[in-house]
Coordinates of C-alpha atoms in Angstrom, one line a residue:
F1 CA -9.0 18.7 -1.8
S2 CA -11.4 17.0 0.6
G3 CA -10.6 14.3 3.1
E4 CA -13.0 12.0 4.8
G5 CA -13.9 13.0 8.4
K6 CA -10.9 14.9 9.8
M7 CA -8.5 14.0 7.0
N8 CA -6.9 16.9 5.3
A9 CA -4.6 17.4 2.3
Y10 CA -1.4 19.4 2.6
F11 CA -0.3 20.5 -0.8
R12 CA 2.7 22.1 -2.6
G13 CA 2.1 24.1 -5.7
P14 CA 0.7 24.6 -8.2
T15 CA 4.0 24.7 -10.0
Q16 CA 4.1 25.4 -13.7
G17 CA 6.4 23.0 -15.5
P18 CA 8.3 23.3 -18.7
D19 CA 5.5 21.4 -20.4
G20 CA 3.1 24.3 -19.7
W21 CA 1.0 22.2 -17.2
F22 CA 0.4 23.2 -13.6
H23 CA 1.4 20.4 -11.2
V24 CA 0.3 19.9 -7.6
I25 CA 1.6 17.4 -5.1
W26 CA 0.3 16.6 -1.6
V27 CA 0.1 14.2 1.3
W28 CA -3.1 13.3 3.2
R29 CA -3.1 13.6 7.0
N30 CA -5.6 11.8 9.3
S31 CA -5.3 14.0 12.4
G32 CA -3.5 16.9 13.9
D33 CA -0.5 14.6 14.5
C34 CA 2.0 14.9 11.6
A35 CA 2.9 11.2 12.1
T36 CA -0.4 10.4 10.4
N37 CA 0.6 11.8 7.0
H38 CA 0.2 9.3 4.2
D39 CA -0.2 8.7 0.5
L40 CA 1.9 11.0 -1.7
S41 CA -0.5 12.3 -4.4
Y42 CA -0.5 14.2 -7.7
A43 CA -2.7 16.2 -10.1
R44 CA -2.1 18.5 -13.1
S45 CA -4.1 21.2 -14.9
R46 CA -3.7 23.4 -18.0
D47 CA -5.9 26.1 -16.7
L48 CA -6.1 25.8 -12.8
V49 CA -9.8 24.9 -13.2
H50 CA -9.9 21.5 -14.8
W51 CA -7.7 18.9 -13.1
E52 CA -6.6 15.4 -14.1
T53 CA -4.3 12.5 -13.3
S54 CA -1.0 12.0 -14.9
A55 CA -2.7 9.6 -17.3
G56 CA -5.2 12.3 -18.4
K57 CA -8.2 11.0 -16.4
P58 CA -10.4 14.0 -15.4
L59 CA -10.7 14.6 -11.7
A60 CA -13.9 16.0 -10.3
L61 CA -13.5 18.6 -7.6
P62 CA -13.0 18.4 -4.7
I63 CA -10.3 15.7 -5.2
T64 CA -10.6 13.1 -2.5
I65 CA -8.4 10.2 -1.3
K66 CA -10.6 7.9 -3.3
T67 CA -10.6 9.8 -6.5
G68 CA -7.1 11.3 -6.6
E69 CA -3.9 9.8 -8.0
I70 CA -1.6 8.2 -5.4
V71 CA 2.0 8.3 -6.5
D72 CA 3.4 6.4 -3.5
P73 CA 1.0 4.7 -1.0
V74 CA 3.0 5.6 2.1
P75 CA 1.0 4.5 5.1
P76 CA 0.3 6.6 8.2
K77 CA 3.4 6.7 10.4
G78 CA 5.4 5.8 7.3
G79 CA 7.9 8.7 7.5
I80 CA 6.4 11.1 5.0
I81 CA 5.7 14.6 6.3
N82 CA 3.5 17.5 4.9
G83 CA 5.8 20.1 3.4
G84 CA 8.6 17.6 3.0
A85 CA 8.1 16.8 -0.7
A86 CA 9.5 18.9 -3.6
L87 CA 8.6 19.0 -7.3
G88 CA 11.2 19.4 -10.0
F89 CA 11.6 18.4 -13.6
D90 CA 14.2 16.5 -15.6
S91 CA 15.7 17.5 -18.9
K92 CA 12.7 16.0 -20.8
G93 CA 10.2 18.1 -18.7
R94 CA 9.0 15.1 -16.7
P95 CA 7.8 15.8 -13.2
V96 CA 10.1 14.4 -10.5
I97 CA 8.8 14.3 -6.9
S98 CA 11.5 14.2 -4.2
Y99 CA 10.5 13.2 -0.6
H100 CA 11.4 11.1 2.4
K101 CA 9.8 8.1 4.0
Y102 CA 10.9 5.1 6.0
D103 CA 12.5 2.2 4.2
E104 CA 11.8 -1.5 5.0
Q105 CA 14.2 -1.3 8.0
G106 CA 12.4 1.8 9.4
K107 CA 15.2 4.2 8.5
T108 CA 14.5 7.6 6.9
Q109 CA 15.5 7.7 3.2
V110 CA 15.1 10.1 0.3
Y111 CA 13.2 8.9 -2.7
N112 CA 12.4 10.3 -6.2
A113 CA 9.2 9.4 -8.1
R114 CA 9.2 10.2 -11.8
L115 CA 6.4 10.0 -14.3
E116 CA 7.6 7.5 -17.0
D117 CA 5.2 6.1 -19.6
R118 CA 2.1 7.2 -17.6
R119 CA 3.4 5.4 -14.4
W120 CA 5.4 6.5 -11.4
K121 CA 8.8 5.0 -11.1
I122 CA 10.1 5.2 -7.5
C123 CA 13.8 5.2 -6.7
Q124 CA 15.5 5.3 -3.4
V125 CA 18.4 7.8 -3.3
S126 CA 19.9 7.8 0.2
Q127 CA 21.4 4.9 2.2
W128 CA 21.1 6.5 5.7
N129 CA 21.4 4.6 9.0
Y130 CA 19.1 7.1 10.7
R131 CA 15.4 7.5 11.6
W132 CA 13.7 10.9 12.0
E133 CA 10.9 10.0 14.4
F134 CA 8.4 12.9 14.2
S135 CA 5.0 13.5 15.7
G136 CA 2.8 16.2 17.1
G137 CA 1.0 19.2 15.8
G138 CA 1.9 22.7 14.9
S139 CA 5.3 23.5 13.6
I140 CA 8.0 20.9 14.3
H141 CA 11.7 21.1 13.8
A142 CA 12.7 19.6 10.4
E143 CA 15.7 17.3 10.8
V144 CA 15.5 16.2 7.2
A145 CA 14.7 18.3 4.1
V146 CA 15.0 17.8 0.4
G147 CA 14.8 20.3 -2.5
P148 CA 13.5 19.8 -6.0
V149 CA 15.7 18.1 -8.6
S150 CA 17.1 20.4 -11.3
V151 CA 18.9 19.7 -14.5
G152 CA 22.7 19.5 -14.1
P153 CA 25.6 18.9 -16.4
A154 CA 26.1 15.9 -18.8
G155 CA 22.8 14.0 -18.3
R156 CA 22.8 14.4 -14.6
L157 CA 20.2 15.8 -12.2
L158 CA 21.0 17.8 -9.0
L159 CA 19.1 17.0 -5.8
P160 CA 19.9 19.2 -2.7
Y161 CA 19.2 17.7 0.8
S162 CA 19.9 18.3 4.4
N163 CA 20.0 15.8 7.3
E164 CA 21.1 16.9 10.8
K165 CA 22.6 13.5 11.6
E166 CA 23.9 12.4 8.2
G167 CA 25.1 15.8 6.7
S168 CA 23.9 18.0 3.9
G169 CA 24.8 18.4 0.2
T170 CA 23.7 17.9 -3.3
W171 CA 23.4 14.5 -4.9
L172 CA 24.5 14.2 -8.6
L173 CA 21.9 11.7 -10.1
D174 CA 22.1 9.7 -13.3
E175 CA 19.0 11.1 -15.1
A176 CA 18.2 7.7 -16.7
T177 CA 18.1 5.8 -13.4
L178 CA 17.6 8.5 -10.7
K179 CA 20.4 6.9 -8.7
P180 CA 23.3 8.8 -7.2
V181 CA 26.5 9.0 -9.2
G182 CA 29.5 9.3 -6.9
A183 CA 29.5 11.2 -3.6
A184 CA 27.3 14.1 -2.9
A185 CA 28.7 17.6 -2.9
P186 CA 28.5 19.6 0.3
A187 CA 25.7 22.1 0.3
P188 CA 26.4 25.8 0.6
S189 CA 23.0 26.3 2.2
S190 CA 20.2 24.2 3.5
P191 CA 17.1 23.4 1.4
R192 CA 14.8 23.4 4.4
T193 CA 11.3 22.9 3.0
A194 CA 9.3 21.4 5.9

């Protein structure tokens, strides 16, 4: 990954999916300040040498902000943080990226992005009345964390989360819509990933 100027990519993976592909997700960051993270991005590979977009378009290395695939164009200071996204898979083997960013009211919310028919469908999961305002360099304390989705019972997905202000648990999601079904179950442990 190669940014322009001081821009860097902070990636998670590669993770081998049930489809046999290796999947990588990342966010770009403009400076040492974690508030400047932006643009949730994705690439996949069969051999860890040749990379492509979700639509099969080959990606020349190094992947840049201009050539890579952007899943969600979260702007700098938009509430996404490096290390805060997680990659899971639904029962059909489709990648599902779980992450947080600010909603239209500036509140921190959890979202899922799933590859459907060669496009990313984005769905808000949480309805929190809370904003995690983060900034600075180095390691910062993670107030919000989300784990990867996993296949649950009866056409449902499981999504673990923790939020110091709003509680922790595991959402039960309708696999077709990615929306929560009923209340979240309390979490036995924290999915801290940031």
